[in-house]
Short mmCIF file of C-alpha atoms in Angstrom, two decimals:
data_model
loop_
_atom_site.label_atom_id
_atom_site.label_comp_id
_atom_site.label_asym_id
_atom_site.label_seq_id
_atom_site.Cartn_x
_atom_site.Cartn_y
_atom_site.Cartn_z
CA MET A 1 85.11 108.57 74.31
CA LYS A 2 84.92 107.83 70.62
CA ILE A 3 87.24 107.43 67.64
CA VAL A 4 87.11 109.87 64.74
CA ARG A 5 89.45 109.24 61.80
CA HIS A 6 91.61 107.00 63.99
CA ARG A 7 92.03 109.64 66.70
CA LEU A 8 90.59 109.61 70.22
CA HIS A 9 87.91 112.19 71.00
CA ASN A 10 85.75 112.96 74.00
CA ASP A 11 82.00 112.54 73.66
CA ASP A 12 81.64 116.32 73.19
CA ASP A 13 83.82 116.01 70.03
CA SER A 14 86.85 117.65 71.65
CA GLU A 15 90.12 115.88 70.87
CA ILE A 16 92.09 113.86 73.38
CA PRO A 17 95.59 115.43 73.60
CA PHE A 18 97.71 114.26 70.67
CA ARG A 19 101.52 114.50 70.37
CA GLU A 20 102.55 112.68 67.24
CA SER A 21 105.54 110.39 67.49
CA PRO A 22 107.82 110.03 64.48
CA ASN A 23 108.39 106.43 65.53
CA GLN A 24 105.63 104.83 63.49
CA SER A 25 105.03 103.15 60.17
CA ALA A 26 102.27 101.93 57.86
CA GLY A 27 100.70 98.51 57.76
CA ILE A 28 98.64 97.52 60.79
CA GLU A 29 95.89 94.92 60.98
CA PRO A 30 94.98 95.16 64.67
CA GLU A 31 93.74 92.11 66.58
CA PHE A 32 95.01 92.84 70.12
CA VAL A 33 95.68 95.50 72.72
CA VAL A 34 99.09 95.14 74.37
CA MET A 35 99.62 96.65 77.83
CA HIS A 36 102.97 98.08 78.94
CA TYR A 37 104.46 100.01 81.81
CA THR A 38 106.73 102.92 80.93
CA ALA A 39 109.47 102.31 83.54
CA GLY A 40 109.86 106.09 83.41
CA ALA A 41 110.00 108.93 85.91
CA SER A 42 106.66 110.45 84.83
CA ALA A 43 104.10 110.36 82.06
CA GLU A 44 105.54 113.60 80.68
CA SER A 45 109.10 112.30 80.52
CA SER A 46 107.92 109.07 78.88
CA ILE A 47 105.92 111.00 76.27
CA ASP A 48 108.98 113.16 75.59
CA TRP A 49 111.08 110.04 75.04
CA LEU A 50 108.51 108.21 72.91
CA THR A 51 108.20 111.25 70.63
CA ASN A 52 111.98 111.51 70.25
CA PRO A 53 113.34 109.98 67.00
CA ALA A 54 116.31 108.64 68.96
CA ALA A 55 114.02 106.37 70.98
CA ARG A 56 113.04 104.23 67.99
CA ALA A 57 110.01 103.32 70.11
CA SER A 58 106.48 104.60 70.62
CA ALA A 59 102.97 103.57 71.65
CA HIS A 60 99.52 104.50 70.48
CA VAL A 61 98.50 105.86 73.90
CA VAL A 62 100.12 106.86 77.20
CA VAL A 63 98.01 106.99 80.38
CA SER A 64 99.26 108.95 83.39
CA ARG A 65 98.77 107.90 87.00
CA THR A 66 95.96 110.45 87.30
CA GLY A 67 94.18 108.97 84.26
CA ALA A 68 95.21 111.65 81.75
CA ILE A 69 95.33 110.20 78.22
CA THR A 70 97.73 111.26 75.46
CA GLN A 71 97.68 109.72 71.98
CA LEU A 72 100.99 109.47 70.11
CA VAL A 73 100.17 107.46 66.98
CA PRO A 74 96.96 107.29 64.89
CA MET A 75 95.16 103.98 65.18
CA ASN A 76 95.62 103.22 61.47
CA ARG A 77 99.42 103.26 61.86
CA ARG A 78 101.95 100.95 63.52
CA ALA A 79 103.40 102.17 66.78
CA TRP A 80 106.78 100.64 67.63
CA HIS A 81 105.91 99.22 71.02
CA ALA A 82 106.27 95.43 70.80
CA GLY A 83 109.73 94.73 69.36
CA ARG A 84 110.58 91.08 68.78
CA SER A 85 107.35 89.37 69.73
CA GLN A 86 104.96 86.57 68.93
CA TRP A 87 101.50 85.42 69.93
CA GLY A 88 100.29 82.21 68.36
CA SER A 89 100.92 82.47 64.63
CA ARG A 90 101.31 86.26 64.77
CA VAL A 91 104.96 87.33 64.65
CA GLY A 92 105.97 90.95 65.17
CA LEU A 93 103.01 92.28 67.16
CA ASN A 94 103.59 95.89 66.05
CA GLY A 95 101.63 94.94 62.95
CA TRP A 96 98.84 93.23 64.86
CA SER A 97 98.22 95.33 67.96
CA PHE A 98 97.68 98.69 69.63
CA GLY A 99 100.11 99.60 72.42
CA ILE A 100 99.00 101.29 75.65
CA GLU A 101 101.74 102.54 77.97
CA LEU A 102 100.94 103.13 81.65
CA ASP A 103 103.07 105.57 83.65
CA ASN A 104 104.66 103.24 86.20
CA CYS A 105 108.13 102.65 87.64
CA GLY A 106 107.92 98.90 87.12
CA ARG A 107 110.26 96.66 89.10
CA LEU A 108 111.60 98.33 92.26
CA GLU A 109 114.66 98.02 94.46
CA ARG A 110 114.51 97.85 98.26
CA HIS A 111 116.93 100.00 100.26
CA LEU A 112 117.24 100.76 103.96
CA ASP A 113 115.15 103.90 103.53
CA GLY A 114 112.45 102.27 101.37
CA TRP A 115 111.67 101.41 97.78
CA THR A 116 113.13 103.14 94.73
CA SER A 117 113.01 102.77 90.98
CA ALA A 118 116.10 101.69 89.05
CA TRP A 119 116.98 105.36 88.51
CA GLY A 120 116.46 106.37 92.17
CA THR A 121 112.89 107.69 92.33
CA ARG A 122 111.41 106.98 95.78
CA VAL A 123 108.14 105.02 95.81
CA GLU A 124 105.91 104.97 98.91
CA ASP A 125 105.36 101.62 100.60
CA ALA A 126 101.60 101.94 99.96
CA GLN A 127 102.32 101.88 96.21
CA VAL A 128 104.45 98.74 96.27
CA MET A 129 103.42 95.12 95.77
CA GLU A 130 105.90 92.33 96.51
CA ALA A 131 105.46 89.37 94.19
CA ALA A 132 107.23 86.99 91.86
CA HIS A 133 106.78 87.52 88.14
CA LYS A 134 104.86 84.76 86.38
CA HIS A 135 107.97 84.02 84.33
CA GLY A 136 110.13 83.59 87.43
CA GLY A 137 113.01 85.55 88.90
CA GLY A 138 112.07 85.56 92.60
CA VAL A 139 110.04 87.98 94.67
CA HIS A 140 110.55 91.68 93.96
CA GLY A 141 108.80 94.96 94.58
CA TRP A 142 106.53 96.29 91.82
CA HIS A 143 104.91 99.71 91.44
CA THR A 144 101.14 99.39 91.67
CA PHE A 145 98.62 101.05 89.33
CA PRO A 146 96.12 103.55 90.83
CA PRO A 147 92.38 103.14 90.17
CA ALA A 148 92.12 106.34 88.08
CA GLN A 149 94.81 105.07 85.73
CA LEU A 150 93.27 101.62 85.41
CA HIS A 151 89.83 103.12 84.78
CA ALA A 152 91.14 105.39 81.99
CA ALA A 153 93.18 102.58 80.41
CA ALA A 154 90.16 100.26 80.50
CA GLU A 155 88.02 102.91 78.83
CA VAL A 156 90.54 103.26 76.00
CA ALA A 157 91.02 99.49 75.62
CA ASN A 158 87.27 98.83 75.59
CA LEU A 159 86.76 101.51 72.95
CA LEU A 160 89.50 100.03 70.75
CA ILE A 161 88.09 96.52 71.10
CA ARG A 162 84.57 97.65 70.16
CA HIS A 163 85.60 100.00 67.35
CA TYR A 164 88.13 97.72 65.65
CA GLY A 165 86.70 94.30 66.60
CA LEU A 166 89.82 93.14 68.45
CA ARG A 167 90.32 89.65 69.87
CA ASP A 168 92.06 90.07 73.24
CA VAL A 169 94.17 92.06 75.69
CA LEU A 170 97.77 90.91 76.22
CA GLY A 171 100.79 91.99 78.22
CA HIS A 172 104.18 92.79 76.75
CA ASP A 173 105.45 89.95 78.94
CA ASP A 174 103.02 87.60 77.16
CA ILE A 175 104.30 88.35 73.67
CA ALA A 176 108.01 88.74 74.55
CA PRO A 177 108.44 86.58 77.69
CA SER A 178 112.19 86.14 77.35
CA ARG A 179 112.81 89.90 77.16
CA LYS A 180 110.09 91.83 78.95
CA THR A 181 108.46 91.95 82.39
CA ASP A 182 105.82 94.62 81.76
CA PRO A 183 103.10 95.22 82.76
CA GLY A 184 104.19 92.83 85.53
CA PRO A 185 102.49 91.18 88.51
CA ALA A 186 101.11 94.43 89.96
CA PHE A 187 98.94 94.91 86.87
CA PRO A 188 95.52 93.24 87.45
CA MET A 189 95.34 91.58 84.04
CA GLU A 190 92.50 89.22 84.91
CA SER A 191 90.14 91.91 86.19
CA PHE A 192 91.28 94.36 83.51
CA ARG A 193 90.53 91.85 80.76
CA ALA A 194 87.17 91.09 82.35
CA ARG A 195 86.37 94.79 82.48
CA VAL A 196 87.17 95.48 78.83
CA ILE A 197 86.04 92.29 77.10
CA GLY A 198 83.81 90.62 79.69
CA ARG A 199 86.05 87.65 80.50
CA GLY A 200 86.28 86.73 84.17
CA ASP A 201 89.23 84.98 85.74
CA ASP A 202 89.47 81.25 86.26
CA THR A 203 88.76 81.27 89.99
CA GLY A 204 85.33 82.89 89.94
CA GLU A 205 86.58 85.40 92.53
CA GLU A 206 86.57 88.46 90.30
CA ARG A 207 83.68 89.93 92.27
CA ALA A 208 83.56 89.02 95.92
CA GLN A 209 82.10 90.06 99.25
CA THR A 210 83.40 89.92 102.79
CA THR A 211 82.06 87.10 104.94
CA THR A 212 82.82 88.88 108.24
CA ALA A 213 84.05 92.26 109.47
CA LEU A 214 87.44 92.42 107.77
CA ASN A 215 90.45 94.70 108.15
CA ILE A 216 91.80 96.25 104.96
CA ARG A 217 95.50 97.08 104.96
CA MET A 218 98.10 99.03 103.02
CA GLY A 219 99.89 95.86 101.96
CA PRO A 220 99.63 92.06 101.83
CA GLY A 221 100.26 91.15 105.48
CA THR A 222 99.34 91.93 109.07
CA SER A 223 102.52 94.00 109.43
CA PHE A 224 101.03 96.65 107.13
CA PRO A 225 98.91 99.41 108.72
CA LYS A 226 95.13 99.18 108.60
CA LEU A 227 93.30 101.70 106.43
CA GLU A 228 90.84 104.09 108.05
CA ALA A 229 87.96 102.18 106.40
CA SER A 230 88.77 99.13 108.57
CA PRO A 231 87.01 96.98 109.34
CA LEU A 232 84.93 96.48 106.22
CA PRO A 233 81.46 95.31 107.27
CA ALA A 234 80.35 91.78 106.47
CA GLY A 235 78.78 91.66 103.03
CA THR A 236 80.92 94.48 101.59
CA LYS A 237 81.34 93.99 97.84
CA VAL A 238 84.84 94.24 96.39
CA GLU A 239 86.61 93.72 93.08
CA VAL A 240 89.75 91.58 93.27
CA LEU A 241 92.61 93.33 91.45
CA ALA A 242 95.54 91.05 92.25
CA ARG A 243 96.71 88.16 94.44
CA GLN A 244 99.76 87.54 96.57
CA GLY A 245 99.66 84.26 98.46
CA ALA A 246 96.58 84.26 100.69
CA TRP A 247 96.15 88.03 100.36
CA ARG A 248 93.96 89.88 97.85
CA HIS A 249 94.40 93.39 96.52
CA VAL A 250 90.85 94.72 96.31
CA PHE A 251 88.90 97.76 95.21
CA VAL A 252 85.87 98.33 97.47
CA VAL A 253 82.76 98.72 95.35
CA ASP A 254 80.45 99.71 98.22
CA LEU A 255 80.44 102.96 100.15
CA VAL A 256 82.09 102.40 103.57
CA ASP A 257 81.34 104.97 106.30
CA GLY A 258 80.81 107.58 103.61
CA GLU A 259 84.19 106.85 102.00
CA MET A 260 84.46 106.00 98.30
CA ASP A 261 87.24 104.45 96.18
CA VAL A 262 88.85 102.49 99.02
CA GLU A 263 91.62 100.20 97.80
CA GLY A 264 93.87 97.91 99.82
CA TRP A 265 94.68 94.35 100.87
CA VAL A 266 92.51 91.82 102.69
CA HIS A 267 92.93 88.16 103.60
CA GLY A 268 91.33 85.99 100.93
CA SER A 269 89.98 83.48 103.44
CA TYR A 270 87.27 85.96 104.37
CA LEU A 271 86.02 86.62 100.84
CA ALA A 272 83.26 84.74 99.06
CA PRO A 273 82.59 84.93 95.29
CA VAL A 274 79.47 86.68 94.09
CA GLY A 275 77.81 86.61 90.67
#
């Protein structure tokens, strides 16, 4: 992708879909990308809301779960995505950042028949991560982010950082910790930041490999079913997306029995960091 007159374009010069939101204003000096989840029923419904004047909210970009990108606000304008917020000396991050919204249900509720969003949308167990938010509040279910969505969001964020010389990637819960929980513990901020600006996490485990034949499961525990790719052979390279206790949510970099794009949970004791 590339940016032409503050609008996203594909490399063949075709425009990324653009639906202009009225919820914008002048005066932006961007230094950051801020990641959000929509807490909506779908990308389409979230775009409809963020382009509605009644919302009094918007974002520069919305990314669907399939990786489809829609721009709502030109990059030389403020989108109203941050609200009351602060990062260091910067107050009111609308004036200092681009907002990327990811189609995601956010925090989930457990019922006898499974997980649902706050408005009743059913979410499959394989798309749920149980974790405590870094700002507290106990363990809850959180809607995970599929690889296609993360890849598209990283492509947009990397382009914005390179084109506008930005400083960092932040979460809404970083800049408004008393009010917001998005993008939440299911969002792999450490690996996402490393992907878009080249900063690894503090543990050195961003890239890892299995030290033995290792089962990969649908969730963080032996009670979750094994994926068909199990067991991963010793020496299989993976990218760590998230952590929950001793378990690691990983994306398998290598081809396993002819299968690509395998993603699941493995026990961290059987991973070793690689350069």
